[in-house]
Each structure stands twice: as C-alpha cells, then as structure tokens.
Coordinates of C-alpha atoms and ligand atoms in Angstrom, one line a residue:
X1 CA 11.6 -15.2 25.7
X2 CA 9.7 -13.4 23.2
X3 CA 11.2 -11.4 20.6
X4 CA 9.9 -7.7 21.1
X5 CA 9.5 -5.4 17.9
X6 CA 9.1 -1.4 17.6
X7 CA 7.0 -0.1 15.2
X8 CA 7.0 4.0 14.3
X9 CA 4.2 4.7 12.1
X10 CA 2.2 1.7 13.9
X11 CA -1.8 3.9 13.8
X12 CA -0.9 3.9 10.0
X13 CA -2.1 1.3 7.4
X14 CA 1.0 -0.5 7.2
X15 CA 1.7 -0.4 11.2
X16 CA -1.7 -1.7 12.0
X17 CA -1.2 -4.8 9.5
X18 CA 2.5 -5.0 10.8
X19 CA 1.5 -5.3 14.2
X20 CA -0.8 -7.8 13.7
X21 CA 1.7 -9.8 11.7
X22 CA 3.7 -9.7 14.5
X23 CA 1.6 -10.4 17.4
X24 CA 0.3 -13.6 15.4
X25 CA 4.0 -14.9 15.5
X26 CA 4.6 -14.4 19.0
X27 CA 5.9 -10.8 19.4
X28 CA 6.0 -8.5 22.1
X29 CA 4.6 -5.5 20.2
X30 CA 5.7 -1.4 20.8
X31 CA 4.6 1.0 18.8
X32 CA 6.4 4.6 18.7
X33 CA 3.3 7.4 18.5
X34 CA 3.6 11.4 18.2
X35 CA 1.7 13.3 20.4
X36 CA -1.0 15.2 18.2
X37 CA -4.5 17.1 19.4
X38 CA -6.4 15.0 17.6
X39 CA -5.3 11.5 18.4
X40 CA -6.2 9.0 15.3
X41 CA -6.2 4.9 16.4
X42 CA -8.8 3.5 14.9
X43 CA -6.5 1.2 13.1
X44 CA -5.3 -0.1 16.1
X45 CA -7.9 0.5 18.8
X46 CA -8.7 -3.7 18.2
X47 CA -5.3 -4.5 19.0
X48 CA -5.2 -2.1 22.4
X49 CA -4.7 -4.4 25.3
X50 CA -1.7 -6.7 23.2
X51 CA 0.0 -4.0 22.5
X52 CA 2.5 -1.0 24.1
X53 CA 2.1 2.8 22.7
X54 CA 5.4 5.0 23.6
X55 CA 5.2 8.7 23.2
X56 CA 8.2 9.8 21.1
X57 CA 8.9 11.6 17.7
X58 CA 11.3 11.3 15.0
X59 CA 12.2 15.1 15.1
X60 CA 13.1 14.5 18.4
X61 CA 16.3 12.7 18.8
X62 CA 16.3 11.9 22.8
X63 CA 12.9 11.0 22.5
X64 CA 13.8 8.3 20.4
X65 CA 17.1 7.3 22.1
X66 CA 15.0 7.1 25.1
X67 CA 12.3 5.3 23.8
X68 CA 15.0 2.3 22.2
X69 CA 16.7 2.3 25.6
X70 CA 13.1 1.3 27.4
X71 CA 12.1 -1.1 25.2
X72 CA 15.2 -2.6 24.1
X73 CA 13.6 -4.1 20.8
X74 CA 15.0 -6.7 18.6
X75 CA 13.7 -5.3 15.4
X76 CA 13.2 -1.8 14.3
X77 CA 10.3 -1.2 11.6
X78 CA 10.9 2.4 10.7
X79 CA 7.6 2.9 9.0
X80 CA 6.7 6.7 10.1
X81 CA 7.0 9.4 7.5
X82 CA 5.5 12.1 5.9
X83 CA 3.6 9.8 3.5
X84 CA 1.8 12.2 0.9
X85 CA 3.3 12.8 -2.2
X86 CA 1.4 15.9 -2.9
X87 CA 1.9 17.7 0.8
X88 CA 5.8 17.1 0.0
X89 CA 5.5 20.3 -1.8
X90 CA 3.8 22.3 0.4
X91 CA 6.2 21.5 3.1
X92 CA 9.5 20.1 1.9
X93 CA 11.5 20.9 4.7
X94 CA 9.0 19.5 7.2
X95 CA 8.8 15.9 4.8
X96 CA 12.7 16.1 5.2
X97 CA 12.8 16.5 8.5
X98 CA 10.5 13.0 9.0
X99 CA 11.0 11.1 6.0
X100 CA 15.0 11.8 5.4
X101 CA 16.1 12.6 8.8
X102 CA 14.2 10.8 10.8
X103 CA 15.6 7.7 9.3
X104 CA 19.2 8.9 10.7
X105 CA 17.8 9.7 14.1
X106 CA 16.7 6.0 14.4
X107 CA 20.0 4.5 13.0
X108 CA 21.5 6.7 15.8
X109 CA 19.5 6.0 18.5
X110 CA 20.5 2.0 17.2
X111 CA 24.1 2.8 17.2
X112 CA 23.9 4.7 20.9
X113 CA 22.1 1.6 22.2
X114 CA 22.9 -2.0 20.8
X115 CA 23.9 -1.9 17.3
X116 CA 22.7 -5.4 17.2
X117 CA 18.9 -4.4 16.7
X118 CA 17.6 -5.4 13.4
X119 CA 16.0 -2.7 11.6
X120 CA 13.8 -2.1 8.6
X121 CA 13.5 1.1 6.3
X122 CA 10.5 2.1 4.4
X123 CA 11.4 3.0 1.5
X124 CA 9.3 3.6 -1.7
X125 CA 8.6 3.1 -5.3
X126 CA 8.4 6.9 -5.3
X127 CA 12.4 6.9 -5.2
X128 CA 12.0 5.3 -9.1
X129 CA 10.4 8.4 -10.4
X130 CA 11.3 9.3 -13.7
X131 CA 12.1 5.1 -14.6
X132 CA 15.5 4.5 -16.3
X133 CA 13.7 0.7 -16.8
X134 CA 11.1 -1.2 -17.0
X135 CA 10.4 -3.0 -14.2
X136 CA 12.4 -1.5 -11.8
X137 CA 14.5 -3.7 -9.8
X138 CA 16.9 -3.3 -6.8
X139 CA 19.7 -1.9 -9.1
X140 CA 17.8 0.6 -11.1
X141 CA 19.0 4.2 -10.9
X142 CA 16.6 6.5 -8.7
X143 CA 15.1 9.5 -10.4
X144 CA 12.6 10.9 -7.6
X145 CA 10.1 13.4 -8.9
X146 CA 9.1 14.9 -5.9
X147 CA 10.1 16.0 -2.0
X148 CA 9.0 13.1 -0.8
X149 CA 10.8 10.8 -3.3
X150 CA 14.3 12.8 -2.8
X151 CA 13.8 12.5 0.9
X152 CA 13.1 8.8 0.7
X153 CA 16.0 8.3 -1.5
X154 CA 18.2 9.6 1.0
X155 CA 16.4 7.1 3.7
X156 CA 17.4 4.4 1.6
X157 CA 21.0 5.4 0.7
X158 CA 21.6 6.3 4.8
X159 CA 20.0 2.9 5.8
X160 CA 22.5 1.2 3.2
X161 CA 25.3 3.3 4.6
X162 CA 24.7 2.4 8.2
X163 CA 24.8 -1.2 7.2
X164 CA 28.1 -0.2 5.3
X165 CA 29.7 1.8 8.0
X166 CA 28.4 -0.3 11.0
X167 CA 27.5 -3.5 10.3
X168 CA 24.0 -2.8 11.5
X169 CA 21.4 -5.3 9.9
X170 CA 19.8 -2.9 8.4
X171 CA 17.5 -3.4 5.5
X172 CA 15.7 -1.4 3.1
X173 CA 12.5 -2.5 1.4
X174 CA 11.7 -0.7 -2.0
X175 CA 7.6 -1.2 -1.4
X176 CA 5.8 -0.3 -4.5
X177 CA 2.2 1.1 -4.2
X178 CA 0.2 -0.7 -1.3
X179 CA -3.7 -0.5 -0.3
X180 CA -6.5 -1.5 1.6
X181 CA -9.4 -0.8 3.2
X182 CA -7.1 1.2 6.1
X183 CA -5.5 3.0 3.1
X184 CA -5.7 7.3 4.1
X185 CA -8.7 8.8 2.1
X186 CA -6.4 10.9 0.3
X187 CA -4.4 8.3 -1.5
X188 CA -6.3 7.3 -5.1
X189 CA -7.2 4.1 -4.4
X190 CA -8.9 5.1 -1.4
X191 CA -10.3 8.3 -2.2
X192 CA -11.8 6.5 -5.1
X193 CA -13.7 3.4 -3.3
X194 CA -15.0 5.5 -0.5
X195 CA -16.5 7.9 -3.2
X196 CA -18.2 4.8 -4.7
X197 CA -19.6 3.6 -1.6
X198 CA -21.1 7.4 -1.4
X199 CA -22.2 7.9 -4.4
X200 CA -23.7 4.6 -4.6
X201 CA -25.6 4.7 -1.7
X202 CA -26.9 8.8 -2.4
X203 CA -24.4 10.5 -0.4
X204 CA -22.4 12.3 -3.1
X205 CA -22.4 12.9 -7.2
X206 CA -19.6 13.5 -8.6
X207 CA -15.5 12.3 -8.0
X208 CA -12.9 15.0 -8.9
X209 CA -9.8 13.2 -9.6
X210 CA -5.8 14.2 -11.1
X211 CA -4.1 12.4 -13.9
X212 CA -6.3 9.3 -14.9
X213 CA -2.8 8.4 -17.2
X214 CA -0.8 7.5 -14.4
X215 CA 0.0 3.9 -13.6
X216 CA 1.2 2.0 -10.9
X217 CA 2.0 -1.0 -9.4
X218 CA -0.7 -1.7 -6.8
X219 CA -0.8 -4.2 -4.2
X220 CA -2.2 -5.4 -1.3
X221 CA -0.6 -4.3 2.1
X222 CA -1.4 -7.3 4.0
X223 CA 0.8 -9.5 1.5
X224 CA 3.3 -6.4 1.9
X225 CA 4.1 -6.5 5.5
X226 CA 5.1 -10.0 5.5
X227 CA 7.6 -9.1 3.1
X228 CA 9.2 -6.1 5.5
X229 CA 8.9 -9.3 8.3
X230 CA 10.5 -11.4 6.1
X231 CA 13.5 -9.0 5.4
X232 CA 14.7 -9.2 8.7
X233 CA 14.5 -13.0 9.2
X234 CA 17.4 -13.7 6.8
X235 CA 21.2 -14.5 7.9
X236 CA 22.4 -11.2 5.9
X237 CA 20.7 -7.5 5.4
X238 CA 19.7 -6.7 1.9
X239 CA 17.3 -4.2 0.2
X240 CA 14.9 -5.6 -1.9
X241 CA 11.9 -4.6 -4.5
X242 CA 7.9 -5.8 -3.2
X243 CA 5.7 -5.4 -6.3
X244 CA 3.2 -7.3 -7.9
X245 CA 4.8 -7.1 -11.2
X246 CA 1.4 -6.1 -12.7
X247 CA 0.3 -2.3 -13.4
X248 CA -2.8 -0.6 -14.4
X249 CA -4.0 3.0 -14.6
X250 CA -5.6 5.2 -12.9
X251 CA -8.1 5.2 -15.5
X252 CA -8.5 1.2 -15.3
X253 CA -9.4 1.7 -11.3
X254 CA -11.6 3.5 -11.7
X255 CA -13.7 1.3 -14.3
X256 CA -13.3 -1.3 -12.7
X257 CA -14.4 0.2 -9.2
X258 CA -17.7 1.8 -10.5
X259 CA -18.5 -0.9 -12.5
X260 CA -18.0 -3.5 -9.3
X261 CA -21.7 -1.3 -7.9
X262 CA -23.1 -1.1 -11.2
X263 CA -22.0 2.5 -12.2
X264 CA -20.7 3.9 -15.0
X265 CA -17.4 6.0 -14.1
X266 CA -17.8 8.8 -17.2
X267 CA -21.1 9.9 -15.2
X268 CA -19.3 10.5 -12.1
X269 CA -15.3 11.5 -12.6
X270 CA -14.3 14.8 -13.2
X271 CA -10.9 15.3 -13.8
X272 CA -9.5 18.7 -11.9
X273 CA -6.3 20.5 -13.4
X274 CA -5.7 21.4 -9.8
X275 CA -5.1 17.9 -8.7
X276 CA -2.3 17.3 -11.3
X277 CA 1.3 17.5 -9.8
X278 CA 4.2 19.4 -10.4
X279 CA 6.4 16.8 -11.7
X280 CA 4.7 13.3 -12.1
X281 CA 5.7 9.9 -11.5
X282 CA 3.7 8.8 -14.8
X283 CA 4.6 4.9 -14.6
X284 CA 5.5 2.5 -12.0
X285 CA 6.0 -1.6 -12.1
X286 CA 8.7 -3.3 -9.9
X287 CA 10.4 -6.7 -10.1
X288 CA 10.1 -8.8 -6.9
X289 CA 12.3 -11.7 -8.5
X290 CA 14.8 -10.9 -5.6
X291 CA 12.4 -11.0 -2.8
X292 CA 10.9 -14.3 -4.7
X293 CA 14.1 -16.0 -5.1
X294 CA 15.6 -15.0 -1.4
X295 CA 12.8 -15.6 1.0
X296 CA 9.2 -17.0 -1.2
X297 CA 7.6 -14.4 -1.3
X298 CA 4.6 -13.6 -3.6
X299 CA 1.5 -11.1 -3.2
X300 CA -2.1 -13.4 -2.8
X301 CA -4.1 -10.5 -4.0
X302 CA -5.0 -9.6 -7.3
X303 CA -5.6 -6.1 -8.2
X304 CA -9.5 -6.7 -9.1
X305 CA -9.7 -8.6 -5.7
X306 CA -8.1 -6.0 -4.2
X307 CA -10.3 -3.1 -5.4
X308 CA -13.0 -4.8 -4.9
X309 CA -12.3 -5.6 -1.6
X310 CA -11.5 -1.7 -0.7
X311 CA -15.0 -1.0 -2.2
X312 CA -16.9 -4.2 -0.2
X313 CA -15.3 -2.3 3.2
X314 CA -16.2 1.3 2.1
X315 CA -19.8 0.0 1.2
X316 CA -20.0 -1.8 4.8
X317 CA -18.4 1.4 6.5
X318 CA -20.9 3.9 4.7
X319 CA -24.0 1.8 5.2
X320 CA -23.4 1.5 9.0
X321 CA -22.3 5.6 9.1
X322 CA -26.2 6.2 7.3
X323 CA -27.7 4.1 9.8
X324 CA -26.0 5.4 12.5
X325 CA -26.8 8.9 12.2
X326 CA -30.8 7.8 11.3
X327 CA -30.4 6.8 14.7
X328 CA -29.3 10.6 16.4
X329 CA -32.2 12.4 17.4
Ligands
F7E401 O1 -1.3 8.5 -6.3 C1 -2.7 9.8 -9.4 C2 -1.5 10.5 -8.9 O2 -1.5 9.5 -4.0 C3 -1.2 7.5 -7.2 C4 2.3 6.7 -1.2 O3 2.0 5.7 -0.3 O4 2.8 5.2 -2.9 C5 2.0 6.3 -2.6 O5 2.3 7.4 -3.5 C6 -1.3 8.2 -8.6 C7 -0.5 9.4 -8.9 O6 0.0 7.5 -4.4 C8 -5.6 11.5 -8.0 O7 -1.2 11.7 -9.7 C9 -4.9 10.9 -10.0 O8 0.1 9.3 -10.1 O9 -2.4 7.1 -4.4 P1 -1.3 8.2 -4.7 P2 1.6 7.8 -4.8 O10 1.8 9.2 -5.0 O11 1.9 6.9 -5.9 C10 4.2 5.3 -2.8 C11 4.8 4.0 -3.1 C12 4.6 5.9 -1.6 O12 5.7 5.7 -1.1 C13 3.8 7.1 -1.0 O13 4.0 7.3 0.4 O14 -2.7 8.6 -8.8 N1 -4.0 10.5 -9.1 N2 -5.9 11.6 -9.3 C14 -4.4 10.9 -7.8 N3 -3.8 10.7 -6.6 C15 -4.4 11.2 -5.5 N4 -3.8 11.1 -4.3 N5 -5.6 11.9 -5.6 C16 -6.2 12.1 -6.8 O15 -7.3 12.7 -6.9

C-alpha cells in the first residue's frame, strides 16, 4: 500500500517541491487548497494528473476535520500560512488566525481522527528575531519581531505541546530562509532576480529595495523539503533547525545578482524608507548540527549557485514573456 501524504500550502513554493519529493518516493499525494477568485497553480499545474486537490481552509475547522477523515493521510505537512512578514502588520489578527491557529485546528482535526498521523509544522527562522545567539540552534530563546514571528512561535510551542500532551508525532522544523525560482515576487530574493531579468533585458530601470543591512541565512528549498520529509521518517518526533550555516546580506545579493548579467547594482537600487519595517529581524544564521547528526542531512546549494540559478529562471521566464506578447496581434 502506498503511504498517502496531505499537504496544506501545496500551490506554494515549498508544497510544489514537497509534493514532488513525495511522489518520487512512492506517495499518494493530497493537497489541502482554499477556495479564492483568482485561483493560482502554476506551481503545480505539472504535477495535475498525480496528484489530489481538496477544498478546505484552516479557518475552517470542519472543513479540515472532514478533509483528514477522507483522505485518511499518514503524514500531515502543515505548510499553509500567512507567509509575508510585512502583511503581518497590516493584518495581525488575520496572520493569527492562519499561521497560529490554524496549526491547532490541524492538531485537532489529528486528535478527532487517528492521533497516529505523523505531522509536520512549519515553523520559521522568523521565531529567532531579535537573536539571543549566534547561530541559532534548537534551544535558543525566541524573540520574534513581528506578527508573523509571534504567531509562528505559538505554532511551534502548540505542535510541541500536542506531542507533549498526546503523544502525537508531531514535529516542528525551524526552516531558516528558503528560495528558488517558485519563491513569491514579493520575498527579496525574488523580487530581486526577477528585476534583473527586466532590467536586463529593457523592461524596467530601477529596483526600490528596504534595508540592504539585513542578513540572512538563505537556502535552497529543494534541499529544504527533504529535510521536513526527513523529520518524519525517524522512530521519535523532534524539532529541529534547517540552515545552511552561512549568511550574507541583502547588500551582498544584490552584487552578486547584478553582476551575474553584467550590471552594476549602484546604477539600479534605490533604497525606499517605506520598505523598512517596523521592528527588524537585522540578522539571521542557524545551526543544522542536529538535523546533520540525526538524519544526514546537508543543503547541496550554495548561495552564489542558488542566486544564480533564481536569476538563469527569471531570465528564461522574461525572455519567453517578450516573445510571447511580440506574438499578440
Ligand atoms: O526579507 C529585507 C527585509 O521578505 C528578507 C518568509 O519566508 O523567511 C521569509 O521571511 C530581508 C528582510 O523574508 C526588501 O527587511 C530589504 O530583512 O525575503 P524576505 P523574511 O522576512 O526573512 C522566513 C524564514 C519566513 O518564515 C517567512 O515566511 O530582506 N529587505 N528590501 C526586503 N524584503 C522584501 N521582502 N522586500 C524588499 O524590498
């Protein structure tokens, strides 16, 4: 029999690579999707016909009940949230309402129907915040610095206390920054290779960016995923820190994006006071040495390789988006 695995969050970067992580190892594949008026799958419109889309929502607790007793999964990848750090202020309640509670509503709905179902919380680098230490490791002290950081520390802490209170194999894995070329246009890395690729090829001039200061941790999400795959593979639940160990600036990006097309980045980036955040998360690097130790893994991208990658894909995507409107009458 195969083993059958839910995703919620699967048409997002992380669910799309998921998914195909899991239908390579022999999964039965459902993904959990909200119903919006503008439907958005082009992450997963290759995968279509191997995999099952279920109309549910995590503000909607029968919905999700429902949706668990259908499927009946073995695993649980709980990777739906209000993902923006910057939108968390403009609606904390609503980020709450997905990215805290929502966790409890699928630990419920796991409780309700077979408390044997593995499941796996996303939680974030974000919950580090203000750092006590450097790097940050599965003990360090949480100091989020935004909505969505307080909400996903109380995803983390709820996922630890169902395991606690239930015995549910629930795990939570602390993902530090992860890209691609299915990253959002509004995340930096992203919004910054795309506006290579169009300024490169005559599209745009200029890049208004935030805080160039601000470092992070950045990895590649393909290697990620494995790691939340790996979690729940292992005879005990644990929570555990995926980071490359390695961090670089804003600044440093975008160098070393610009200068990957030949450009220089001072004639281009404009920094925008409007784009700075309330309270910032100025500095992020995590230690995976537990990850490492307890289940092999490591991260096969670089950070170079992986901006250049993310620019490569934006280059492709722009190119065929010029010659496909040269072709509209
Ligand atoms: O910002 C700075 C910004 O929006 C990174 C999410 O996946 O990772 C992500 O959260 C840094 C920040 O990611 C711009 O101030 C400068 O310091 O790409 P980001 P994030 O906020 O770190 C964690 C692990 C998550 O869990 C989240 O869900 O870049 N920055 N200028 C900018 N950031 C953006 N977005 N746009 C700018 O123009």
């Amino acid at each position: 029999m195969k083993p059958r695995a839910l995703i919620t969050g699967i048409t997002g970067q992380d669910g799309a690579y998921l998914a195909e992580h899991l239908l390579e190892r022999g999964y039965e594949v459902h993904g959990m999707v909200r119903r919006a008026s503008t439907e958005r799958f082009e992450r997963i419109v290759h995968l279509h016909d191997q995999i099952t889309l279920h109309q549910a929502d995590l503000l909607d607790q029968l919905s999700i009940v429902n949706l668990i007793r259908e499927v009946r999964p073995h695993e649980v990848y709980n990777l739906a949230a209000q993902s923006f750090v910057p939108t968390s202020w403009v609606q904390p309640l609503l980020t709450g309402e997905f990215t805290a509670l929502g966790v409890t509503r699928v630990l419920e709905a796991i409780r309700l129907v077979d408390p044997s179902i593995r499941f796996y919380q996303a939680s974030s680098s974000e919950m580090f915040g203000a750092v006590r230490e450097e790097p940050q490791n599965e003990q360090t002290p949480f100091w989020p610095r935004s909505p969505y950081g307080v909400a996903k520390v109380y995803g983390h802490w709820i996922t630890v206390n169902y395991r606690e209170s239930y015995g549910i194999f629930a795990c939570s894995g602390i993902l530090f920054n992860h890209e691609s070329p299915r990253r959002g246009k509004e995340f930096v890395t992203r919004k910054v290779s795309d506006a290579v690729a169009r300024i490169k090829l005559g599209l745009q001039e200029k890049l208004r960016l935030g805080n160039l200061d601000a470092m992070r941790d950045w990895g590649f999400a393909g290697d990620y995923v494995r790691a939340m795959w790996l979690m729940l593979q292992q005879d005990k639940p644990g929570d555990y820190v995926v980071a490359t160990g390695q961090k670089h600036s804003v600044r440093e990006l975008v160098e070393l994006a610009f200068s990957h097309v030949g450009l220089d980045w001072q004639d281009h980036v404009v920094v925008d006071p409007q784009l700075f955040r309330p309270a910032e998360v100025n500095t992020l690097r995590g230690d995976a040495s537990k990850a490492r130790r307890v289940f092999g893994w490591e991260p096969a991208v670089s950070f170079p390789e992986l901006v250049q990658m993310m620019v490569d894909a934006d280059m492709e995507r722009v190119r065929r988006e010029i010659a496909g409107q040269q072709l509209q009458p």
